mmCIF file of N, CA and C in Angstrom:
data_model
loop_
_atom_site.group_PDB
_atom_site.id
_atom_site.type_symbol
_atom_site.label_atom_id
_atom_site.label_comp_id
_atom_site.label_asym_id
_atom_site.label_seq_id
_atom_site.Cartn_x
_atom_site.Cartn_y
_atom_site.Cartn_z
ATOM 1 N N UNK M 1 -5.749 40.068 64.579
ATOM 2 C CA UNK M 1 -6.109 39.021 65.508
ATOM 3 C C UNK M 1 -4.923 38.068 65.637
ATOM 4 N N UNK M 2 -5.031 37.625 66.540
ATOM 5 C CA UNK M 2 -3.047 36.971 67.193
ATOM 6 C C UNK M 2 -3.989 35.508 66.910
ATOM 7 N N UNK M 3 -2.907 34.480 66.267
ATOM 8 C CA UNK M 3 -3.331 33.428 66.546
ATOM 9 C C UNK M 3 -2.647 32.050 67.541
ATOM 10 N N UNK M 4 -2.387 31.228 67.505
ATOM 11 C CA UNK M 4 -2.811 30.042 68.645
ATOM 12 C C UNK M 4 -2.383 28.404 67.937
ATOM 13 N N UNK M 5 -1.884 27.500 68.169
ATOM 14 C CA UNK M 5 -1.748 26.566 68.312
ATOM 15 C C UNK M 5 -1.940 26.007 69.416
ATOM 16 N N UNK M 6 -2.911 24.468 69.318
ATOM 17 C CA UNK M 6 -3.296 23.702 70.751
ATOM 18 C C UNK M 6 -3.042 22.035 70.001
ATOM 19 N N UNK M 7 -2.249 21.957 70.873
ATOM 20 C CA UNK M 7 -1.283 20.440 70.413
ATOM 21 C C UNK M 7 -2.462 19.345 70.716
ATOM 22 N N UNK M 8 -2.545 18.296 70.514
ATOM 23 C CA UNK M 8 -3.925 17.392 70.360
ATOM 24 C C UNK M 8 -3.096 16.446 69.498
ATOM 25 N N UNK M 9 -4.085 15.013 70.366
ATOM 26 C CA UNK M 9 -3.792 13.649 69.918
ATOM 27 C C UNK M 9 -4.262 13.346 68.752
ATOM 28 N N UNK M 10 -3.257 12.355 67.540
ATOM 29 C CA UNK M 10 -4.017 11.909 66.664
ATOM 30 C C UNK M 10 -5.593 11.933 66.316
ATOM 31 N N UNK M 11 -5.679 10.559 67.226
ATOM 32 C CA UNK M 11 -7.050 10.365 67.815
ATOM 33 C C UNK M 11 -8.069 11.347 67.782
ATOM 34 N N UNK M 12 -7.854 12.575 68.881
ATOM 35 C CA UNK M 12 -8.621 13.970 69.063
ATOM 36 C C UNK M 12 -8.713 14.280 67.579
ATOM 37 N N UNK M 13 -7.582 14.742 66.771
ATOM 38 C CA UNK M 13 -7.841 14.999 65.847
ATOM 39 C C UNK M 13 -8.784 14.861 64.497
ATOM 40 N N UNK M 14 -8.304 13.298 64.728
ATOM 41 C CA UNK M 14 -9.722 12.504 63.636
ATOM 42 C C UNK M 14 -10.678 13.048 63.889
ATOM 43 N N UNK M 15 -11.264 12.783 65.319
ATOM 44 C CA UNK M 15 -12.509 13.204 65.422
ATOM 45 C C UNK M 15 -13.190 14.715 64.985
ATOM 46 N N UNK M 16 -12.005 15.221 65.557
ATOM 47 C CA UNK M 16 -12.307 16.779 65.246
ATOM 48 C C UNK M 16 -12.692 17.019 63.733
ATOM 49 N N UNK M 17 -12.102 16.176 63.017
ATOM 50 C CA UNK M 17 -12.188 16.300 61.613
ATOM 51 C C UNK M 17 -13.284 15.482 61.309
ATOM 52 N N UNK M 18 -13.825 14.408 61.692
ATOM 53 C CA UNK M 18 -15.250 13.911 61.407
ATOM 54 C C UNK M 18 -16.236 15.137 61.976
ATOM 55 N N UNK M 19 -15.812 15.704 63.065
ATOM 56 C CA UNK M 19 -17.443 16.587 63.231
ATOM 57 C C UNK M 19 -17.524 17.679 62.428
ATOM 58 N N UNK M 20 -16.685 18.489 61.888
ATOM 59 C CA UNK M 20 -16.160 19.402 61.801
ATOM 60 C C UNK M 20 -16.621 19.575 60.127
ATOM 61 N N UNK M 21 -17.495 20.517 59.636
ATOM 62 C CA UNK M 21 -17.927 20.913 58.319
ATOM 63 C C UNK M 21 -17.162 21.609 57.440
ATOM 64 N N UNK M 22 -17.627 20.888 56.016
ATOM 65 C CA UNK M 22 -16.445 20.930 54.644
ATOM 66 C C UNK M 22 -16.246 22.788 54.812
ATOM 67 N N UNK M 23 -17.778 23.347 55.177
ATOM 68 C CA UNK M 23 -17.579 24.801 54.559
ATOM 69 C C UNK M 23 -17.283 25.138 55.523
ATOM 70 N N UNK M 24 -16.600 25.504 56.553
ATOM 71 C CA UNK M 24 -16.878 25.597 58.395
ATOM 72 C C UNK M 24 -14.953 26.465 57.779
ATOM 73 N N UNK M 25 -14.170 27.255 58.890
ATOM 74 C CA UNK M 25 -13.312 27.054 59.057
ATOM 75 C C UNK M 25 -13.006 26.628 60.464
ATOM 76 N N UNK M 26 -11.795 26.163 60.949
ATOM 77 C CA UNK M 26 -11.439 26.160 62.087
ATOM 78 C C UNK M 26 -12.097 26.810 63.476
ATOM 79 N N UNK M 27 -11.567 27.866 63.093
ATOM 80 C CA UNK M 27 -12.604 28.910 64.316
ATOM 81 C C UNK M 27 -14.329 28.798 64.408
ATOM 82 N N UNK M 28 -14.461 28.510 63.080
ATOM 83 C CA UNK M 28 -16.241 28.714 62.978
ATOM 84 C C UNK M 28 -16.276 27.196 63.725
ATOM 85 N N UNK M 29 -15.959 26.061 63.188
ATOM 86 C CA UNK M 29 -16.071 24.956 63.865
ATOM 87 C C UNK M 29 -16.317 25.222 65.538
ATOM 88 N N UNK M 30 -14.713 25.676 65.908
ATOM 89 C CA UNK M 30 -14.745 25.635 67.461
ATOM 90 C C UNK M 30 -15.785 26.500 67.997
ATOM 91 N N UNK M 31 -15.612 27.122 67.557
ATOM 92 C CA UNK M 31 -17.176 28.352 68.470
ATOM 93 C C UNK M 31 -18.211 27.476 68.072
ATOM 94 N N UNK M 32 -19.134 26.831 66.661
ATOM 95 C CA UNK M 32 -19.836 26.014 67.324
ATOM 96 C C UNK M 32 -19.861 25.174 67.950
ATOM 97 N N UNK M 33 -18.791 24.250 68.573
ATOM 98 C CA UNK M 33 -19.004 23.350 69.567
ATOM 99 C C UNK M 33 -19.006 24.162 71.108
ATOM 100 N N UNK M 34 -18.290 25.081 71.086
ATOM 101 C CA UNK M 34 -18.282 25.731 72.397
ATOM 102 C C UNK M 34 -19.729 25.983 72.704
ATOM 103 N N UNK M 35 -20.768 26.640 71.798
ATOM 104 C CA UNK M 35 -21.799 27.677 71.750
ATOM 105 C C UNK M 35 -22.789 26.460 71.991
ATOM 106 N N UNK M 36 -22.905 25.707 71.351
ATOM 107 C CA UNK M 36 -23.592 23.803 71.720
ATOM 108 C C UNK M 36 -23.948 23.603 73.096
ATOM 109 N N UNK M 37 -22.024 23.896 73.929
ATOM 110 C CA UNK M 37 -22.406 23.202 75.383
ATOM 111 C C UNK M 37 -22.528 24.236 76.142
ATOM 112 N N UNK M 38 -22.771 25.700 76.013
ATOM 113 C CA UNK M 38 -23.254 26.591 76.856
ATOM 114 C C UNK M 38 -21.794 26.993 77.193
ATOM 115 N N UNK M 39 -21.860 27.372 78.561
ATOM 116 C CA UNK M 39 -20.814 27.874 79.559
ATOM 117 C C UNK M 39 -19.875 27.205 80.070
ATOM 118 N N UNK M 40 -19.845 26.021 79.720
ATOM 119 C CA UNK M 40 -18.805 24.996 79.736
ATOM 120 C C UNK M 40 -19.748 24.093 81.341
ATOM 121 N N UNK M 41 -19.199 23.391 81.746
ATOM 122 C CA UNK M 41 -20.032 21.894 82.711
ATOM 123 C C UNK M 41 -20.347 22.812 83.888
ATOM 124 N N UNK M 42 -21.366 22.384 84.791
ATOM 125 C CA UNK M 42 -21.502 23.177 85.923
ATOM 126 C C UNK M 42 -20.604 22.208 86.839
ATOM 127 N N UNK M 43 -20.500 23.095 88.343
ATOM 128 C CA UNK M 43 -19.801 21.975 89.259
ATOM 129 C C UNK M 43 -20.387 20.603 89.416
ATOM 130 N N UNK M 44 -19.539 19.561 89.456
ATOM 131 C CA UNK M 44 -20.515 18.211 89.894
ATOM 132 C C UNK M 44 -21.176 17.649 88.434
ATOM 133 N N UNK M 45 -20.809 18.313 87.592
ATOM 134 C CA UNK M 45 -21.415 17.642 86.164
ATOM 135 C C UNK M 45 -20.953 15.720 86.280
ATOM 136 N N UNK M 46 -20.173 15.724 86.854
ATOM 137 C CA UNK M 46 -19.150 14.421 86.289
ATOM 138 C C UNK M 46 -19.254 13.702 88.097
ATOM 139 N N UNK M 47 -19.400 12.814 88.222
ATOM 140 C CA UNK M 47 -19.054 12.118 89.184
ATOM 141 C C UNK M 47 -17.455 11.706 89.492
ATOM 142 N N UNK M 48 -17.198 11.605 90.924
ATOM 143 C CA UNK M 48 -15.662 11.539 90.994
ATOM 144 C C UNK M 48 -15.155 10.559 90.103
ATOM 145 N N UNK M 49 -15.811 9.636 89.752
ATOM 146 C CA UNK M 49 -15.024 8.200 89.123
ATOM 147 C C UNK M 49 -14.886 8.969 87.822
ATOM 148 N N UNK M 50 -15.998 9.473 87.145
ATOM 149 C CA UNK M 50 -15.972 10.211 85.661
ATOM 150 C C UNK M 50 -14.722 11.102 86.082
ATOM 151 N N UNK M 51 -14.995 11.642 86.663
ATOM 152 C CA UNK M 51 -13.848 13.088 86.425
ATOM 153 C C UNK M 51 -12.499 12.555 86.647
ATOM 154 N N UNK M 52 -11.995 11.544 87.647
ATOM 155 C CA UNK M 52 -10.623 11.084 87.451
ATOM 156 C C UNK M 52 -10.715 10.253 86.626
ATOM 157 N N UNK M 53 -11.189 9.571 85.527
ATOM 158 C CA UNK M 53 -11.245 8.655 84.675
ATOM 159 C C UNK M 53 -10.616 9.668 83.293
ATOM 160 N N UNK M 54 -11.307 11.017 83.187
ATOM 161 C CA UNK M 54 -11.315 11.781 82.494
ATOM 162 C C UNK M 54 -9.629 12.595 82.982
ATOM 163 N N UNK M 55 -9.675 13.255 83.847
ATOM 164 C CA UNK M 55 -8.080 13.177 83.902
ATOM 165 C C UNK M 55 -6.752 12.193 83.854
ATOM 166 N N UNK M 56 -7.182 10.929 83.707
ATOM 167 C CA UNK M 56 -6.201 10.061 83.417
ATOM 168 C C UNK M 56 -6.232 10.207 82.062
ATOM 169 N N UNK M 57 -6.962 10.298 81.446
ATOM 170 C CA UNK M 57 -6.872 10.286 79.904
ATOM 171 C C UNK M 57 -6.548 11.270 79.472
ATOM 172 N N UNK M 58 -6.496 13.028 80.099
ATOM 173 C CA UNK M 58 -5.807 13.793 79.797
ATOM 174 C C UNK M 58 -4.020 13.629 79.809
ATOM 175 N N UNK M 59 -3.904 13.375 80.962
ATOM 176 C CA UNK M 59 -2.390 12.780 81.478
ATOM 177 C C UNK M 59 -2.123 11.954 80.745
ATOM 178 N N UNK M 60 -2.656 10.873 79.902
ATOM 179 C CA UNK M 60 -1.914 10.060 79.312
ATOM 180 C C UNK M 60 -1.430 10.273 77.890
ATOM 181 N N UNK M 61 -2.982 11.520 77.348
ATOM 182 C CA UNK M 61 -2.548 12.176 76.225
ATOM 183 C C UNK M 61 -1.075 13.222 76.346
ATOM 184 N N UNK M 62 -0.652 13.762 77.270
ATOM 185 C CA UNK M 62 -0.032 14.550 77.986
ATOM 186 C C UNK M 62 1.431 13.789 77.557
ATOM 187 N N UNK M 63 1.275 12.395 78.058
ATOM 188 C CA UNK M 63 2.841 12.017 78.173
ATOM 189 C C UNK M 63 3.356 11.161 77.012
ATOM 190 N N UNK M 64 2.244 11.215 75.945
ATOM 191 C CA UNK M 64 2.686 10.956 74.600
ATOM 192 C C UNK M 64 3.832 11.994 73.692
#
């Protein structure tokens, strides 16, 4: 199995590490959060203000 690095903010990180269980590894973690929210958002989940609010904060993580 090939593996992967995904670069992420401090911040992101903490959190990831508060949700994220002592016995869990990495992968087991992420598949349960994936498996949680289904199929990922349907269209229109987010209102325009949410969704560019939410890409500014990608972009800003971006240009750190």
């Amino acid at each position: 199995m090939s593996r992967t690095s995904i670069p992420i903010d401090t911040d992101t990180k903490d959190r990831l590490d508060e949700a994220k269980r002592e016995d869990e590894t990495w992968d087991e973690f992420l598949l349960r959060i994936v498996a949680s929210t289904g199929d990922g958002m349907s269209p229109g989940a987010l209102s325009d203000e949410e969704a560019e609010e939410a890409l500014e904060i990608v972009r800003e993580g971006r240009e750190r």
